[in-house]
Tab-separated table of C-alpha atoms in Angstrom:
chain	number	residue	atom	x	y	z
A	60	UNK	CA	-8.489	-11.676	11.217
A	61	UNK	CA	-11.053	-10.824	8.087
A	62	UNK	CA	-10.954	-8.449	5.316
A	63	UNK	CA	-8.211	-5.908	4.912
A	64	UNK	CA	-5.975	-4.719	8.039
A	65	UNK	CA	-3.430	-2.016	8.563
A	66	UNK	CA	-0.949	-1.094	11.123
A	67	UNK	CA	-0.333	0.973	12.710
A	68	UNK	CA	-3.574	2.947	13.092
A	69	UNK	CA	-1.833	5.954	13.893
A	70	UNK	CA	1.734	7.032	13.342
A	71	UNK	CA	3.479	10.277	14.325
A	72	UNK	CA	7.072	10.694	12.668
A	73	UNK	CA	9.736	13.610	12.443
A	74	UNK	CA	10.957	14.626	8.800
A	75	UNK	CA	14.051	12.578	9.193
A	76	UNK	CA	12.682	9.386	10.434
A	77	UNK	CA	12.167	6.310	8.636
A	78	UNK	CA	8.967	4.315	9.096
A	79	UNK	CA	6.682	1.621	7.223
A	80	UNK	CA	3.024	1.099	7.095
A	81	UNK	CA	1.734	-2.328	6.594
A	82	UNK	CA	-1.593	-3.751	4.915
A	83	UNK	CA	-2.752	-7.264	4.796
A	84	UNK	CA	-5.742	-8.492	2.991
A	85	UNK	CA	-7.462	-11.866	4.026
A	86	UNK	CA	-9.827	-11.907	0.913
A	87	UNK	CA	-7.879	-14.308	-1.491
A	88	UNK	CA	-7.699	-10.960	-3.636
A	89	UNK	CA	-4.688	-10.256	-6.400
A	90	UNK	CA	-4.857	-6.515	-6.336
A	91	UNK	CA	-3.678	-3.987	-3.861
A	92	UNK	CA	-3.684	-0.234	-3.816
A	93	UNK	CA	-2.534	2.748	-1.722
A	94	UNK	CA	-4.749	5.798	-1.544
A	95	UNK	CA	-3.981	9.123	0.154
A	96	UNK	CA	-6.674	10.784	1.615
A	97	UNK	CA	-6.408	14.469	2.772
A	98	UNK	CA	-9.147	16.808	4.003
A	99	UNK	CA	-11.051	18.312	1.662
A	100	UNK	CA	-9.429	16.405	-1.514
A	101	UNK	CA	-10.534	13.354	-3.289
A	102	UNK	CA	-8.884	10.219	-2.760
A	103	UNK	CA	-5.566	10.091	-4.498
A	104	UNK	CA	-4.531	6.846	-5.692
A	105	UNK	CA	-0.708	6.314	-5.203
A	106	UNK	CA	0.059	2.817	-6.179
A	107	UNK	CA	-1.514	-0.396	-7.714
A	108	UNK	CA	-0.018	-3.744	-7.391
A	109	UNK	CA	-1.585	-6.661	-9.547
A	110	UNK	CA	-0.137	-10.022	-8.665
A	111	UNK	CA	2.606	-8.645	-6.832
A	112	UNK	CA	3.636	-6.613	-9.956
A	113	UNK	CA	3.205	-2.754	-9.453
A	114	UNK	CA	0.889	-1.280	-12.594
A	115	UNK	CA	0.469	1.989	-11.296
A	116	UNK	CA	2.621	4.854	-9.843
A	117	UNK	CA	0.537	8.041	-9.726
A	118	UNK	CA	3.376	10.505	-9.909
A	119	UNK	CA	4.003	9.838	-6.077
A	120	UNK	CA	7.396	11.520	-4.677
A	121	UNK	CA	10.237	8.868	-4.127
A	122	UNK	CA	9.892	9.319	-0.451
A	123	UNK	CA	7.284	6.945	-0.682
A	124	UNK	CA	8.325	3.410	-1.585
A	125	UNK	CA	5.891	0.509	-1.767
A	126	UNK	CA	6.806	-3.142	-1.481
A	127	UNK	CA	4.409	-6.174	-2.275
A	128	UNK	CA	6.270	-9.198	-1.333
A	129	UNK	CA	3.104	-11.420	-2.095
A	130	UNK	CA	-0.635	-10.856	-3.103
A	131	UNK	CA	-1.632	-10.692	0.461
A	132	UNK	CA	0.761	-8.056	1.942
A	133	UNK	CA	1.563	-4.530	1.012
A	134	UNK	CA	3.976	-2.219	2.615
A	135	UNK	CA	4.757	1.839	2.039
A	136	UNK	CA	7.880	2.864	3.250
A	137	UNK	CA	8.404	6.548	4.397
A	138	UNK	CA	11.551	8.443	4.633
A	139	UNK	CA	12.258	12.105	4.732
A	140	UNK	CA	8.601	13.068	4.562
A	141	UNK	CA	7.308	16.668	4.685
A	142	UNK	CA	4.507	17.905	6.900
A	143	UNK	CA	2.193	18.182	4.133
A	144	UNK	CA	2.365	14.387	3.750
A	145	UNK	CA	0.227	13.968	6.860
A	146	UNK	CA	-3.036	12.516	5.793
A	147	UNK	CA	-4.941	9.039	6.145
A	148	UNK	CA	-3.439	6.338	4.235
A	149	UNK	CA	-5.770	3.764	3.137
A	150	UNK	CA	-4.862	0.353	1.866
A	151	UNK	CA	-7.690	-1.348	-0.485
A	152	UNK	CA	-7.612	-4.863	-2.382
A	153	UNK	CA	-9.799	-6.178	-5.369
A	154	UNK	CA	-10.124	-9.517	-6.926
A	155	UNK	CA	-8.055	-8.551	-9.925
A	156	UNK	CA	-6.326	-5.571	-11.208
A	157	UNK	CA	-9.037	-3.795	-13.229
A	158	UNK	CA	-8.939	-0.617	-10.747
A	159	UNK	CA	-11.716	1.284	-12.743
A	160	UNK	CA	-14.248	-1.562	-12.399
A	161	UNK	CA	-13.342	-4.115	-9.620
A	162	UNK	CA	-15.166	-3.723	-6.466
A	163	UNK	CA	-12.414	-2.352	-3.720
A	164	UNK	CA	-12.374	-3.363	-0.221
A	165	UNK	CA	-10.627	-0.777	2.013
A	166	UNK	CA	-8.654	-1.231	5.240
A	167	UNK	CA	-9.394	1.267	8.368
A	168	UNK	CA	-6.463	3.345	7.338
A	169	UNK	CA	-3.228	4.620	9.098
A	170	UNK	CA	-3.470	8.264	10.433
A	171	UNK	CA	0.101	9.697	9.563
A	172	UNK	CA	1.087	13.063	11.386
A	173	UNK	CA	4.564	14.443	10.105
A	174	UNK	CA	5.993	16.680	12.613
B	1250	UNK	CA	-10.573	10.941	-18.267
B	1251	UNK	CA	-13.464	10.444	-16.009
B	1252	UNK	CA	-14.161	12.975	-13.261
B	1253	UNK	CA	-16.965	12.937	-10.308
B	1254	UNK	CA	-18.737	16.085	-8.728
B	1255	UNK	CA	-20.529	16.011	-5.355
B	1256	UNK	CA	-21.698	19.282	-5.050
B	1257	UNK	CA	-22.930	19.057	-1.465
B	1258	UNK	CA	-19.942	19.117	1.034
B	1259	UNK	CA	-22.230	18.722	3.946
B	1260	UNK	CA	-25.964	17.917	4.673
B	1261	UNK	CA	-27.902	17.697	7.885
B	1262	UNK	CA	-31.278	15.805	8.155
B	1263	UNK	CA	-33.421	14.753	10.884
B	1264	UNK	CA	-33.556	11.268	12.097
B	1265	UNK	CA	-36.506	9.560	10.143
B	1266	UNK	CA	-36.387	11.885	7.235
B	1267	UNK	CA	-35.460	11.121	3.702
B	1268	UNK	CA	-32.207	11.538	2.183
B	1269	UNK	CA	-30.806	12.219	-1.307
B	1270	UNK	CA	-27.085	12.616	-1.944
B	1271	UNK	CA	-26.120	13.976	-5.406
B	1272	UNK	CA	-23.505	12.852	-7.513
B	1273	UNK	CA	-22.632	13.661	-11.154
B	1274	UNK	CA	-20.238	12.083	-13.245
B	1275	UNK	CA	-18.158	12.864	-16.341
B	1276	UNK	CA	-17.250	9.795	-18.637
B	1277	UNK	CA	-17.733	9.387	-22.432
B	1278	UNK	CA	-19.037	5.562	-22.201
B	1279	UNK	CA	-21.025	3.628	-20.019
B	1280	UNK	CA	-19.564	4.196	-16.524
B	1281	UNK	CA	-19.239	1.675	-13.603
B	1282	UNK	CA	-20.452	3.456	-10.430
B	1283	UNK	CA	-19.838	3.101	-6.993
B	1284	UNK	CA	-21.241	4.658	-3.705
B	1285	UNK	CA	-18.892	4.281	-0.649
B	1286	UNK	CA	-19.483	5.113	2.938
B	1287	UNK	CA	-16.844	6.141	5.639
B	1288	UNK	CA	-17.479	6.227	9.205
B	1289	UNK	CA	-15.265	8.280	11.426
B	1290	UNK	CA	-11.970	6.657	12.078
B	1291	UNK	CA	-12.798	3.873	9.576
B	1292	UNK	CA	-12.013	2.878	5.822
B	1293	UNK	CA	-14.542	2.897	2.993
B	1294	UNK	CA	-17.349	0.473	2.942
B	1295	UNK	CA	-19.225	-0.205	-0.478
B	1296	UNK	CA	-22.731	0.506	-0.316
B	1297	UNK	CA	-23.820	-0.402	-3.824
B	1298	UNK	CA	-22.454	-0.347	-7.379
B	1299	UNK	CA	-23.940	-0.079	-11.103
B	1300	UNK	CA	-22.464	-1.813	-13.747
B	1301	UNK	CA	-25.305	-2.452	-16.253
B	1302	UNK	CA	-28.928	-3.482	-16.463
B	1303	UNK	CA	-31.509	-1.992	-13.983
B	1304	UNK	CA	-30.970	1.679	-13.433
B	1305	UNK	CA	-32.113	1.313	-9.918
B	1306	UNK	CA	-29.591	-0.384	-7.583
B	1307	UNK	CA	-30.329	-1.592	-4.043
B	1308	UNK	CA	-27.508	-1.587	-1.588
B	1309	UNK	CA	-26.845	-2.289	2.062
B	1310	UNK	CA	-28.606	-0.622	4.897
B	1311	UNK	CA	-31.318	0.271	2.935
B	1312	UNK	CA	-29.525	2.592	0.671
B	1313	UNK	CA	-30.592	2.901	-3.206
B	1314	UNK	CA	-29.229	4.722	-6.072
B	1315	UNK	CA	-30.670	5.604	-9.424
B	1316	UNK	CA	-28.385	5.975	-12.668
B	1317	UNK	CA	-29.695	8.467	-15.109
B	1318	UNK	CA	-27.583	8.518	-18.123
B	1319	UNK	CA	-29.316	11.887	-19.578
B	1320	UNK	CA	-28.719	13.636	-16.264
B	1321	UNK	CA	-24.971	11.971	-16.057
B	1322	UNK	CA	-26.179	11.500	-12.120
B	1323	UNK	CA	-25.958	8.608	-9.598
B	1324	UNK	CA	-27.668	9.923	-6.727
B	1325	UNK	CA	-27.949	7.862	-3.659
B	1326	UNK	CA	-31.138	7.775	-1.758
B	1327	UNK	CA	-32.688	6.421	1.595
B	1328	UNK	CA	-36.213	6.802	2.660
B	1329	UNK	CA	-35.665	6.906	6.507
B	1330	UNK	CA	-32.384	7.717	7.836
B	1331	UNK	CA	-30.954	6.459	11.281
B	1332	UNK	CA	-28.597	8.076	13.500
B	1333	UNK	CA	-26.269	5.300	12.658
B	1334	UNK	CA	-26.233	6.731	8.826
B	1335	UNK	CA	-24.110	9.855	10.000
B	1336	UNK	CA	-20.885	9.434	7.890
B	1337	UNK	CA	-19.120	10.506	4.782
B	1338	UNK	CA	-20.463	9.260	1.474
B	1339	UNK	CA	-18.271	9.053	-1.636
B	1340	UNK	CA	-19.380	8.457	-4.933
B	1341	UNK	CA	-16.768	6.944	-7.386
B	1342	UNK	CA	-16.820	6.441	-11.091
B	1343	UNK	CA	-14.527	3.714	-13.035
B	1344	UNK	CA	-13.893	3.173	-16.868
B	1345	UNK	CA	-15.581	0.519	-18.472
B	1346	UNK	CA	-13.414	1.038	-21.488
B	1347	UNK	CA	-9.816	0.045	-21.276
B	1348	UNK	CA	-7.734	2.981	-22.953
B	1349	UNK	CA	-4.430	2.591	-24.728
B	1350	UNK	CA	-2.840	3.476	-21.566
B	1351	UNK	CA	-4.093	0.408	-19.685
B	1352	UNK	CA	-6.003	0.211	-16.551
B	1353	UNK	CA	-8.011	2.722	-15.760
B	1354	UNK	CA	-8.497	4.253	-12.280
B	1355	UNK	CA	-11.351	4.737	-10.030
B	1356	UNK	CA	-11.869	8.286	-9.497
B	1357	UNK	CA	-13.391	9.615	-6.248
B	1358	UNK	CA	-15.485	12.502	-5.490
B	1359	UNK	CA	-14.577	14.947	-2.664
B	1360	UNK	CA	-17.443	13.350	-0.339
B	1361	UNK	CA	-20.736	14.590	1.346
B	1362	UNK	CA	-20.400	14.632	5.117
B	1363	UNK	CA	-24.060	13.724	6.593
B	1364	UNK	CA	-25.051	14.750	10.108
B	1365	UNK	CA	-28.172	13.344	11.593
B	1366	UNK	CA	-30.011	15.572	14.113
B	1367	UNK	CA	-32.310	13.917	16.497
């Protein structure tokens, strides 16, 4: 595997379910990101991890819970979601944690549908 | 805080024709500027980036972009499009100056969807 991978690619869940999204980067980077992409809206940065430490939480509701056990893996734990949370969730990584200047490399995303 | 405007939501061009996608940014200092492309069902792929130096930047797949400080623009161009260029294109601006709040974010535009007709 090369680059940034995400699993699952598609996920359908009810509002009472608990699920997790997984991201893995094979680039030797030290920073990882979660973005939400909704139709007709700009990409929304959700979380940033730099050297496994969370450095950004962009006012994300607590029903989204990130976890970064090491610099190569990033998870997004989901619970009690709302239909408006349906979107494409993108993971990205970069060499360091300067998210405004680093080149970010994106995974293919997880298409989440909340029923 | 910085912002990005991509005024064209959807553009249709004929295969072989030239292309220009517009991007305007707002930022107080010299920005870091990026163009990304997203094919259906895929993540974003970097086409090119500008940090400093030559204002005409060459990227992958035959794309180029020109930074014009006086117009606060970073338009993407390609002299002859191919059917495989059909995708969504995102301009993004990042901060070159770290504020008192720490790391600045990469701010994306809303994207321009490109359709290619034979």
